[in-house]
C-alpha atoms as a printed R data frame, in Angstrom:
    type eleno elety resid chain resno      x       y       z
1   ATOM     1    CA   UNK     A     1 54.419   3.041 -17.066
2   ATOM     2    CA   UNK     A     2 56.149   6.790 -16.516
3   ATOM     3    CA   UNK     A     3 59.188   7.701 -17.312
4   ATOM     4    CA   UNK     A     4 60.799  11.547 -18.012
5   ATOM     5    CA   UNK     A     5 60.808  11.446 -21.413
6   ATOM     6    CA   UNK     A     6 56.580  10.403 -20.644
7   ATOM     7    CA   UNK     A     7 54.603   7.098 -20.793
8   ATOM     8    CA   UNK     A     8 56.703   4.193 -22.029
9   ATOM     9    CA   UNK     A     9 55.098   0.691 -23.107
10  ATOM    10    CA   UNK     A    10 56.614  -2.543 -23.451
11  ATOM    11    CA   UNK     A    11 55.635  -4.557 -26.576
12  ATOM    12    CA   UNK     A    12 57.607  -7.452 -27.408
13  ATOM    13    CA   UNK     A    13 60.900  -6.634 -25.678
14  ATOM    14    CA   UNK     A    14 61.090  -3.076 -27.127
15  ATOM    15    CA   UNK     A    15 60.640  -0.533 -25.480
16  ATOM    16    CA   UNK     A    16 58.491   2.506 -26.433
17  ATOM    17    CA   UNK     A    17 58.324   5.792 -25.672
18  ATOM    18    CA   UNK     A    18 55.464   8.549 -25.831
19  ATOM    19    CA   UNK     A    19 56.303  11.401 -26.735
20  ATOM    20    CA   UNK     A    20 55.648  13.303 -23.443
21  ATOM    21    CA   UNK     A    21 57.576  16.972 -21.298
22  ATOM    22    CA   UNK     A    22 61.253  16.428 -19.880
23  ATOM    23    CA   UNK     A    23 61.367  17.586 -17.015
24  ATOM    24    CA   UNK     A    24 64.934  18.342 -15.099
25  ATOM    25    CA   UNK     A    25 65.283  16.525 -11.504
26  ATOM    26    CA   UNK     A    26 67.418  14.821  -9.065
27  ATOM    27    CA   UNK     A    27 69.407  12.979 -11.405
28  ATOM    28    CA   UNK     A    28 69.029  14.733 -15.002
29  ATOM    29    CA   UNK     A    29 71.179  17.662 -15.016
30  ATOM    30    CA   UNK     A    30 73.394  15.751 -17.546
31  ATOM    31    CA   UNK     A    31 70.064  15.392 -20.414
32  ATOM    32    CA   UNK     A    32 68.247  18.827 -21.725
33  ATOM    33    CA   UNK     A    33 65.806  18.352 -23.651
34  ATOM    34    CA   UNK     A    34 65.763  21.216 -26.832
35  ATOM    35    CA   UNK     A    35 63.481  23.822 -25.631
36  ATOM    36    CA   UNK     A    36 60.028  22.612 -27.508
37  ATOM    37    CA   UNK     A    37 57.847  24.273 -29.361
38  ATOM    38    CA   UNK     A    38 53.701  25.020 -28.646
39  ATOM    39    CA   UNK     A    39 53.099  24.810 -32.479
40  ATOM    40    CA   UNK     A    40 55.467  22.992 -33.710
41  ATOM    41    CA   UNK     A    41 54.549  19.369 -34.226
42  ATOM    42    CA   UNK     A    42 56.421  16.574 -34.786
43  ATOM    43    CA   UNK     A    43 57.483  14.597 -37.480
44  ATOM    44    CA   UNK     A    44 55.205  12.651 -39.536
45  ATOM    45    CA   UNK     A    45 56.420   9.292 -40.257
46  ATOM    46    CA   UNK     A    46 55.281   7.514 -42.984
47  ATOM    47    CA   UNK     A    47 55.448   3.898 -41.470
48  ATOM    48    CA   UNK     A    48 52.589   3.128 -38.166
49  ATOM    49    CA   UNK     A    49 54.390   1.528 -34.662
50  ATOM    50    CA   UNK     A    50 54.358  -1.840 -35.234
51  ATOM    51    CA   UNK     A    51 55.627  -5.423 -36.166
52  ATOM    52    CA   UNK     A    52 56.802  -6.532 -39.209
53  ATOM    53    CA   UNK     A    53 58.442  -9.115 -41.363
54  ATOM    54    CA   UNK     A    54 61.450  -8.288 -43.183
55  ATOM    55    CA   UNK     A    55 63.456  -4.434 -43.344
56  ATOM    56    CA   UNK     A    56 60.755  -1.610 -44.151
57  ATOM    57    CA   UNK     A    57 61.147   2.079 -45.063
58  ATOM    58    CA   UNK     A    58 60.517   5.180 -43.204
59  ATOM    59    CA   UNK     A    59 60.000   8.258 -44.569
60  ATOM    60    CA   UNK     A    60 59.741  11.724 -42.405
61  ATOM    61    CA   UNK     A    61 58.118  15.111 -43.132
62  ATOM    62    CA   UNK     A    62 57.651  18.373 -41.253
63  ATOM    63    CA   UNK     A    63 56.767  21.761 -41.764
64  ATOM    64    CA   UNK     A    64 58.513  23.945 -44.396
65  ATOM    65    CA   UNK     A    65 62.426  25.056 -42.750
66  ATOM    66    CA   UNK     A    66 62.883  22.679 -40.569
67  ATOM    67    CA   UNK     A    67 65.475  20.128 -40.539
68  ATOM    68    CA   UNK     A    68 64.719  16.451 -39.030
69  ATOM    69    CA   UNK     A    69 67.155  14.740 -36.424
70  ATOM    70    CA   UNK     A    70 66.276  11.326 -35.055
71  ATOM    71    CA   UNK     A    71 67.948   8.265 -32.843
72  ATOM    72    CA   UNK     A    72 67.501   4.834 -33.814
73  ATOM    73    CA   UNK     A    73 67.844   3.605 -30.080
74  ATOM    74    CA   UNK     A    74 64.967   5.831 -28.593
75  ATOM    75    CA   UNK     A    75 66.694   8.433 -27.093
76  ATOM    76    CA   UNK     A    76 65.913  12.538 -27.608
77  ATOM    77    CA   UNK     A    77 67.247  13.428 -30.566
78  ATOM    78    CA   UNK     A    78 69.846  16.911 -30.242
79  ATOM    79    CA   UNK     A    79 70.906  19.200 -33.217
80  ATOM    80    CA   UNK     A    80 74.263  16.671 -33.176
81  ATOM    81    CA   UNK     A    81 71.940  13.800 -33.864
82  ATOM    82    CA   UNK     A    82 71.686  12.484 -37.658
83  ATOM    83    CA   UNK     A    83 70.311  14.328 -39.706
84  ATOM    84    CA   UNK     A    84 67.590  13.086 -41.757
85  ATOM    85    CA   UNK     A    85 68.308  13.185 -45.550
86  ATOM    86    CA   UNK     A    86 65.441  10.360 -47.230
87  ATOM    87    CA   UNK     A    87 64.147   7.103 -45.973
88  ATOM    88    CA   UNK     A    88 65.588   5.565 -42.965
89  ATOM    89    CA   UNK     A    89 65.677   1.403 -43.655
90  ATOM    90    CA   UNK     A    90 64.998  -0.568 -40.636
91  ATOM    91    CA   UNK     A    91 67.108  -4.066 -40.720
92  ATOM    92    CA   UNK     A    92 66.271  -4.488 -37.098
93  ATOM    93    CA   UNK     A    93 63.927  -3.523 -34.083
94  ATOM    94    CA   UNK     A    94 64.421  -0.309 -33.024
95  ATOM    95    CA   UNK     A    95 62.475   2.818 -32.109
96  ATOM    96    CA   UNK     A    96 62.489   5.682 -34.269
97  ATOM    97    CA   UNK     A    97 62.601   9.756 -32.317
98  ATOM    98    CA   UNK     A    98 62.593  12.411 -34.470
99  ATOM    99    CA   UNK     A    99 62.006  15.873 -33.729
100 ATOM   100    CA   UNK     A   100 62.137  19.039 -36.414
101 ATOM   101    CA   UNK     A   101 64.577  21.519 -35.499
102 ATOM   102    CA   UNK     A   102 63.960  25.345 -36.189
103 ATOM   103    CA   UNK     A   103 67.538  27.543 -36.266
104 ATOM   104    CA   UNK     A   104 65.099  28.919 -32.953
105 ATOM   105    CA   UNK     A   105 62.742  26.081 -32.058
106 ATOM   106    CA   UNK     A   106 61.937  22.422 -31.524
107 ATOM   107    CA   UNK     A   107 59.109  19.841 -31.852
108 ATOM   108    CA   UNK     A   108 57.681  17.750 -29.964
109 ATOM   109    CA   UNK     A   109 59.569  14.191 -30.766
110 ATOM   110    CA   UNK     A   110 57.829  11.630 -32.693
111 ATOM   111    CA   UNK     A   111 58.119   8.130 -31.420
112 ATOM   112    CA   UNK     A   112 57.273   4.743 -33.774
113 ATOM   113    CA   UNK     A   113 58.454   1.336 -31.912
114 ATOM   114    CA   UNK     A   114 59.421  -0.836 -34.801
115 ATOM   115    CA   UNK     A   115 59.471  -4.744 -34.263
116 ATOM   116    CA   UNK     A   116 61.140  -6.396 -36.863
117 ATOM   117    CA   UNK     A   117 60.856 -10.437 -37.545
118 ATOM   118    CA   UNK     A   118 62.390 -12.068 -40.225
119 ATOM   119    CA   UNK     A   119 60.738 -15.424 -41.249
120 ATOM   120    CA   UNK     A   120 60.376 -18.554 -39.680
121 ATOM   121    CA   UNK     A   121 61.148 -21.466 -39.466
122 ATOM   122    CA   UNK     A   122 59.317 -24.029 -37.067
123 ATOM   123    CA   UNK     A   123 61.344 -24.647 -34.048
124 ATOM   124    CA   UNK     A   124 59.719 -28.138 -34.240
125 ATOM   125    CA   UNK     A   125 57.980 -30.211 -36.774
126 ATOM   126    CA   UNK     A   126 56.420 -33.131 -36.188
127 ATOM   127    CA   UNK     A   127 55.846 -36.465 -38.969
128 ATOM   128    CA   UNK     A   128 52.980 -38.459 -39.318
129 ATOM   129    CA   UNK     A   129 53.694 -42.268 -40.540
130 ATOM   130    CA   UNK     A   130 51.274 -44.855 -40.859
131 ATOM   131    CA   UNK     A   131 51.252 -48.508 -41.996
132 ATOM   132    CA   UNK     A   132 48.474 -50.151 -42.701
133 ATOM   133    CA   UNK     A   133 48.254 -53.788 -41.651
134 ATOM   134    CA   UNK     A   134 44.752 -55.946 -42.646
135 ATOM   135    CA   UNK     A   135 43.946 -59.312 -41.407
136 ATOM   136    CA   UNK     A   136 41.292 -62.018 -41.202
137 ATOM   137    CA   UNK     A   137 40.119 -63.989 -38.139
138 ATOM   138    CA   UNK     A   138 39.019 -66.446 -40.972
139 ATOM   139    CA   UNK     A   139 41.344 -69.305 -42.424
140 ATOM   140    CA   UNK     A   140 42.272 -68.273 -46.065
141 ATOM   141    CA   UNK     A   141 41.059 -71.577 -47.620
């Protein structure tokens, strides 16, 4: 599926957004993409997209002099978004999007989708019981 941000992928109820270039068009006047530098690669995330059991920690790194801003709801970060200052604890399913900003440029977004599950108990349990009876057709003596 294509969107104004690029390619999207739905995985287990979590929508993953692949990095793309935003273009202004009808209905997008209120949304403005940061100007991306041709040589500015996005931040590197220590944890790949996937399904995990229990909370996870994600570390982001970027080039020298870059400030990383991120969101956990899949929206594109701006210079006013949460500043990265250390590992991000992901306790529930989230779409992490991060951009490395310099004073004059912004990188392409890095997008990672995390589906966090808890150790699940089974929905149903079955008990198997057996009661063995032995009998014989011969009369007892």
